[in-house]
Short mmCIF file of C-alpha atoms in Angstrom, two decimals:
data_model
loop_
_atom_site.label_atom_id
_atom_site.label_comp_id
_atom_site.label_asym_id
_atom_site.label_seq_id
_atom_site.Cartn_x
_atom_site.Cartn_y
_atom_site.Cartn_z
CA UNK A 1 270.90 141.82 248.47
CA UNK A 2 266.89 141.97 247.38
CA UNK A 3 265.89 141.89 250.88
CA UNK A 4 268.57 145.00 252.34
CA UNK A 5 267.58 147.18 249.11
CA UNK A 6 263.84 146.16 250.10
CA UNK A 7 264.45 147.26 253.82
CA UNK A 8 266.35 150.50 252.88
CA UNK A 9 262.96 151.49 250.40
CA UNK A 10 260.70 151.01 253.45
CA UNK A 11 262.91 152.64 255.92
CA UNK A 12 263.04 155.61 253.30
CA UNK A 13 259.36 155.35 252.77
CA UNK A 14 258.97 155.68 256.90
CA UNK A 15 261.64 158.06 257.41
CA UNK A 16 259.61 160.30 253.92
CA UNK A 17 256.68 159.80 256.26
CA UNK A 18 258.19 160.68 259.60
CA UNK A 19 259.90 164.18 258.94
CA UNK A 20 256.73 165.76 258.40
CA UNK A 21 255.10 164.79 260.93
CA UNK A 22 257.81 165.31 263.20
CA UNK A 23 257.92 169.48 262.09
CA UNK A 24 254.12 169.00 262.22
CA UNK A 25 254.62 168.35 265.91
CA UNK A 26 257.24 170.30 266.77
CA UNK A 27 256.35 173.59 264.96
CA UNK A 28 252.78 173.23 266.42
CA UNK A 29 254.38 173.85 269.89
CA UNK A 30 255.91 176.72 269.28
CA UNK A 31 254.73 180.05 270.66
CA UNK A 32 252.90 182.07 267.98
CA UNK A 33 254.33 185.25 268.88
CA UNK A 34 257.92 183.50 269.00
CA UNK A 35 257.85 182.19 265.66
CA UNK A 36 260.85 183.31 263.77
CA UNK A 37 259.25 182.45 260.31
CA UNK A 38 261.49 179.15 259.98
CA UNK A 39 260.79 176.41 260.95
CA UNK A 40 262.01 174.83 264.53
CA UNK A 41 263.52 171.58 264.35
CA UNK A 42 263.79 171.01 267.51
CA UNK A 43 261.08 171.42 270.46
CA UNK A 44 261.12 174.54 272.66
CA UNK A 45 258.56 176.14 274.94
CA UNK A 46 255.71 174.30 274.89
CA UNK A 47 252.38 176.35 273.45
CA UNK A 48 250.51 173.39 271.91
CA UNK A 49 247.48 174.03 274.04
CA UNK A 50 247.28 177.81 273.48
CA UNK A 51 247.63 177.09 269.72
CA UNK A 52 245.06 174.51 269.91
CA UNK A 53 242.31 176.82 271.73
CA UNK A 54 243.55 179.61 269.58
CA UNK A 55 242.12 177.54 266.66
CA UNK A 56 239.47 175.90 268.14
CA UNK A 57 237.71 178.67 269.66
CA UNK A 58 239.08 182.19 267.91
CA UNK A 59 239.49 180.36 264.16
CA UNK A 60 235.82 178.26 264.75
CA UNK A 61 237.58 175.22 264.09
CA UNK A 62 235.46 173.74 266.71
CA UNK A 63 231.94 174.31 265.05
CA UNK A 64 233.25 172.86 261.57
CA UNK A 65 234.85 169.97 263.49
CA UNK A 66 231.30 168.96 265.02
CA UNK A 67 229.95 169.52 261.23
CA UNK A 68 232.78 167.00 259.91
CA UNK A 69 231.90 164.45 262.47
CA UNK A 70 228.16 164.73 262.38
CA UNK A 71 228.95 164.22 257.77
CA UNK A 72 231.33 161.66 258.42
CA UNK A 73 228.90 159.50 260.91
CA UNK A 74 226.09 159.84 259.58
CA UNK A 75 226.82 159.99 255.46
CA UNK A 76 229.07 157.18 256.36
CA UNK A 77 226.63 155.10 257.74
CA UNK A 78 224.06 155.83 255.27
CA UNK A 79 226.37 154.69 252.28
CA UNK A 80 227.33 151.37 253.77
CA UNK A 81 223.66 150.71 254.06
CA UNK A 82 222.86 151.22 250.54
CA UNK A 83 226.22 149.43 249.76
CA UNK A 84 224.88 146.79 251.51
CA UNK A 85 221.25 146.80 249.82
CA UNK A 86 223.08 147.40 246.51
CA UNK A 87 225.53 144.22 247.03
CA UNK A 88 222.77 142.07 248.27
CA UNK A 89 220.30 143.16 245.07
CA UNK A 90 223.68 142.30 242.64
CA UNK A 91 224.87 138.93 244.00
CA UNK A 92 222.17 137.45 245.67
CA UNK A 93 218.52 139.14 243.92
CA UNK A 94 217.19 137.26 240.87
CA UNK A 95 218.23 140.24 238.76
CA UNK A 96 218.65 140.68 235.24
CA UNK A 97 222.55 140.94 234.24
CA UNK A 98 223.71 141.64 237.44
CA UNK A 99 227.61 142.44 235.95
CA UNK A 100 225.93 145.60 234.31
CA UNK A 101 224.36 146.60 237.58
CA UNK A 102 227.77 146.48 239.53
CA UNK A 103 229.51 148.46 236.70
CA UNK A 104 226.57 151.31 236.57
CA UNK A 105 227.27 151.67 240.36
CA UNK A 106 231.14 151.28 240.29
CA UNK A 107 231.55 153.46 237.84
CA UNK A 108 231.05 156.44 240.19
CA UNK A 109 234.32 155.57 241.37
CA UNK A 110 235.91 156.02 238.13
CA UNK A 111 235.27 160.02 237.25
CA UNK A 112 237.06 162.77 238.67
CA UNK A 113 235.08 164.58 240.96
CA UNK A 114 235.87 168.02 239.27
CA UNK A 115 233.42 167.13 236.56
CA UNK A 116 230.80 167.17 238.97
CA UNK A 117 231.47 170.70 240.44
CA UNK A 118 229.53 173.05 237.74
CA UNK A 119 226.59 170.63 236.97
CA UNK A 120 226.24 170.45 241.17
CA UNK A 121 226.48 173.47 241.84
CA UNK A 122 224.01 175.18 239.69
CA UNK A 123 221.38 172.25 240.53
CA UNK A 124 222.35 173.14 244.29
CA UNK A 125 221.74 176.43 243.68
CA UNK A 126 218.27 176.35 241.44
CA UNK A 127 216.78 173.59 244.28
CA UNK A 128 217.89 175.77 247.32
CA UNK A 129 220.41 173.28 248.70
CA UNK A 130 223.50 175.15 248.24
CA UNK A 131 225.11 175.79 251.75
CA UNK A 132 223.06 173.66 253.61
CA UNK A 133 224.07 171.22 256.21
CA UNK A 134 221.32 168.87 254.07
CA UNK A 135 223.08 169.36 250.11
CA UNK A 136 226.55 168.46 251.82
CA UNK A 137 225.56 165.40 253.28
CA UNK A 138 223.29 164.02 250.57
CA UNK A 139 226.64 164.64 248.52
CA UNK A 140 229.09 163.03 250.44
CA UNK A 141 226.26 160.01 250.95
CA UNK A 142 225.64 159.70 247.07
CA UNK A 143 229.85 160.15 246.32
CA UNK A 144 229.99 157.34 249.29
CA UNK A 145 228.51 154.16 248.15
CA UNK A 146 229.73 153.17 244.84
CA UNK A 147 233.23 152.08 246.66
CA UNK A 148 231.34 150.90 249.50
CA UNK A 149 229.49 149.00 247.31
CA UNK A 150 232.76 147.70 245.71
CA UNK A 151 234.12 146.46 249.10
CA UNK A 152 230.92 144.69 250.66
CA UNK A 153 230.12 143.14 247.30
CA UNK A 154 233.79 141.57 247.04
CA UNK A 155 232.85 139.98 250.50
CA UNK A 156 229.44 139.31 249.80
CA UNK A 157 230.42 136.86 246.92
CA UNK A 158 232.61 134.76 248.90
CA UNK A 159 229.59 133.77 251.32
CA UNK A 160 228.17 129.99 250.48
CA UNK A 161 224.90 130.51 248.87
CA UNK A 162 223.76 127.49 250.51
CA UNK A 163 223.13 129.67 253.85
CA UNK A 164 220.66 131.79 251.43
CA UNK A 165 218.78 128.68 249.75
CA UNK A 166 218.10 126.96 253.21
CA UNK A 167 216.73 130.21 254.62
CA UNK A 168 214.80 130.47 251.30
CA UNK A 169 213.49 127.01 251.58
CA UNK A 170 212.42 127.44 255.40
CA UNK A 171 210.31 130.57 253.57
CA UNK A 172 212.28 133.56 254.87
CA UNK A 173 211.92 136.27 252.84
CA UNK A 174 214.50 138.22 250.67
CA UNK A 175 214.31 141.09 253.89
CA UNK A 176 215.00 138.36 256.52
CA UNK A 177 217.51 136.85 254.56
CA UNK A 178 219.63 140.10 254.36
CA UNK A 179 219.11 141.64 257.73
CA UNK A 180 219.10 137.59 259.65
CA UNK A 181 221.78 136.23 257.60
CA UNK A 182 224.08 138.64 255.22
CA UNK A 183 224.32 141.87 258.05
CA UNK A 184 225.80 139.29 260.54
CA UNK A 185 227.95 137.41 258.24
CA UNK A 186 229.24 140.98 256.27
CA UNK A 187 230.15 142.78 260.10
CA UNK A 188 233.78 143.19 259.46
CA UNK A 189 233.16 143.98 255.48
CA UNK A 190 230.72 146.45 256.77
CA UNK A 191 233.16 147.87 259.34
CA UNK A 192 236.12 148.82 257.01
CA UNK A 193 234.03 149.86 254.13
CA UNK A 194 232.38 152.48 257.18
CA UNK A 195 236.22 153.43 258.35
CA UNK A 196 237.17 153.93 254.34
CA UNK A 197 234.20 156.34 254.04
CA UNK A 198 234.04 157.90 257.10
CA UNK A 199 237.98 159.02 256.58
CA UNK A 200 237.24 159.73 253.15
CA UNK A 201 233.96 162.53 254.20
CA UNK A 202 236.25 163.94 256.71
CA UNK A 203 239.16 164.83 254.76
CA UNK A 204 237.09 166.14 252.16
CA UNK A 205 237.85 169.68 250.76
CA UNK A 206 236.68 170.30 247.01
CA UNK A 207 232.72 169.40 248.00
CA UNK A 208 233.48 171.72 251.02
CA UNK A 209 234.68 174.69 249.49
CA UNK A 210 232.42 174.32 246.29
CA UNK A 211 229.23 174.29 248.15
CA UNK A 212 229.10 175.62 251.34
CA UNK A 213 230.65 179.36 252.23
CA UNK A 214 229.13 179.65 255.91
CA UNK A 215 231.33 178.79 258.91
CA UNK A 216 228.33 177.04 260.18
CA UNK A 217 227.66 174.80 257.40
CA UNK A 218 231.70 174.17 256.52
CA UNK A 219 233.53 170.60 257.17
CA UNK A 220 236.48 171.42 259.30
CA UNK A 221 238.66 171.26 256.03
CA UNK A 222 237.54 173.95 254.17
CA UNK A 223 238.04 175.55 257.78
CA UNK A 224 241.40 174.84 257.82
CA UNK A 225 242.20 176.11 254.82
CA UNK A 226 240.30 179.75 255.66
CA UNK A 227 242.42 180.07 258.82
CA UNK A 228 245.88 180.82 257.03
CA UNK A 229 244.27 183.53 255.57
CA UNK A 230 241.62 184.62 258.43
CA UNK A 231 244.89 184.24 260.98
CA UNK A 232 248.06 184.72 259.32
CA UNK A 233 249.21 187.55 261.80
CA UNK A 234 249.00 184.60 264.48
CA UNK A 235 251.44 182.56 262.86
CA UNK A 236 251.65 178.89 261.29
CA UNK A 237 252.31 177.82 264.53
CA UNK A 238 248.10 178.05 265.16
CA UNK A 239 247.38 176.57 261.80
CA UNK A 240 249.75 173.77 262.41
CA UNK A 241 247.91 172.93 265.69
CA UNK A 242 244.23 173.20 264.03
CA UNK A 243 246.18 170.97 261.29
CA UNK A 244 246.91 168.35 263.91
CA UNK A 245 243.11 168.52 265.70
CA UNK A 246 241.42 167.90 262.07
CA UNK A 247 244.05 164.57 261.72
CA UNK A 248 243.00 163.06 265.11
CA UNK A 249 239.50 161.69 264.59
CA UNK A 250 240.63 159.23 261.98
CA UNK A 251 243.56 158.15 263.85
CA UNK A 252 241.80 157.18 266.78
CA UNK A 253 238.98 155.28 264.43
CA UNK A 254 241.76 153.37 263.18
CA UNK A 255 243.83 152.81 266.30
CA UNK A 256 240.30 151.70 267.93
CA UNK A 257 239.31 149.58 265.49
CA UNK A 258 242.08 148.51 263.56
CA UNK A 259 241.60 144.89 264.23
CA UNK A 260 237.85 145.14 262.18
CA UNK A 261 239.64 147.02 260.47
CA UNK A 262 241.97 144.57 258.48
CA UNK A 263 239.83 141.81 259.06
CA UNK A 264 237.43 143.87 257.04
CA UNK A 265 240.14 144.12 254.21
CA UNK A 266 241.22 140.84 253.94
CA UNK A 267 238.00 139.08 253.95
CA UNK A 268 237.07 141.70 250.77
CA UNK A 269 240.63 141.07 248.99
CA UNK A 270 239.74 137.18 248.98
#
């Protein structure tokens, strides 16, 4: 009886998870100038294409997609690096109460970001960074790493600290030690805490909308959200289809490397 109730929850869960996606799909194939103002729940002509160029090209979905991935890449990387650094200084430095150093860095995960907004944006504004490709991405970098941090450091205790003593003893240094030995040793930790942050800078909205207001500068959310209003006479079937561009770069990352993916996770849940 426990395990049918437990199937029919995670059937309901899929089937929760499935019907919007489905009228995702099937309304972003339908015509613009044929939508009825209801939605379709069943697949007609097929329009996804023109939809798709309608919002890549005439919305400028396209130049705030390339700003996304260029935030999500590089901010990405740069916060598993200092993760990394962070970790390494915590667990394996000689440092001075190294339990109040990882709660002074976790702790950024801990406040809402809201709090942030009015403090950030009059410093962005007094120091010239406001709606700059440059203020965005030291933001999402900064917001970034204290989860990062959180994941490799999980990992990082779990490695034998024999591995650093002999290296120490053979008279590496602290630099060689974490680039020779931890980097190597931490790839699949690295890996995930990389996927978590670079899906995390790419859906992004408040930090886009807050501090940026040019279509050159804008992650391709706050894009999205502009093109109901900039292109509501051509329908939700366009907005639908930029809806369904914006969700494919962090579907492929996962399909593509789903397997470092969870071997990422479960050496950090250990």
């Amino acid at each position: 009886m426990g395990r049918t109730m437990r199937n029919l929850f995670v059937a309901g869960c899929v089937v929760l998870w499935l019907v919007p996606l489905y009228l995702l799909i099937v309304n972003a194939l339908t015509p613009a100038g044929g939508y009825t103002g209801e939605p379709d729940w069943l697949p007609g002509d097929f329009a996804l294409l023109d939809n798709m160029k309608t919002a890549w090209d005439e919305a400028a979905i396209g130049d705030s997609f390339l700003n996304s991935l260029l935030y999500a890449v590089v901010c990405g990387a740069a916060a598993v690096l200092v993760a990394a650094m962070a970790a390494f200084a915590v667990v394996v430095l000689p440092l001075p109460r190294p339990a109040a150093w990882f709660w002074l860095i976790y702790s950024g995960t801990v406040f809402p970001l809201q709090i942030f907004l009015a403090p950030l944006f009059g410093l962005y504004a007094d120091a010239n960074l406001y709606d700059t490709r440059l203020g965005l991405m030291l933001i999402y970098a900064a917001w970034a790493v204290p989860f990062a941090f959180f994941l490799i450091r999980n990992q990082m205790t779990t490695m034998p600290p024999e591995a650093t003593e002999a290296a120490m003893l053979d008279g590496a240094s602290f630099t060689r030690i974490f680039w020779s030995i931890h980097v190597p040793l931490l790839r699949s930790g690295l890996g995930a805490a990389f996927i978590f942050q670079f899906t995390a800078v790419w859906n992004d909205l408040l930090f886009g909308i807050t501090l940026t207001r040019s279509p050159e500068v804008q992650p391709v959310m706050a894009a999205l959200t502009t093109l109901n209003t900039a292109y509501s006479a051509s329908g939700p079937p366009v907005i639908l289809a930029g809806a369904l561009i914006v969700s494919l770069p962090t579907l492929v990352i996962f399909l593509v490397f789903r397997g470092l993916f969870l071997r990422g996770v479960t050496a950090t849940a250990r």
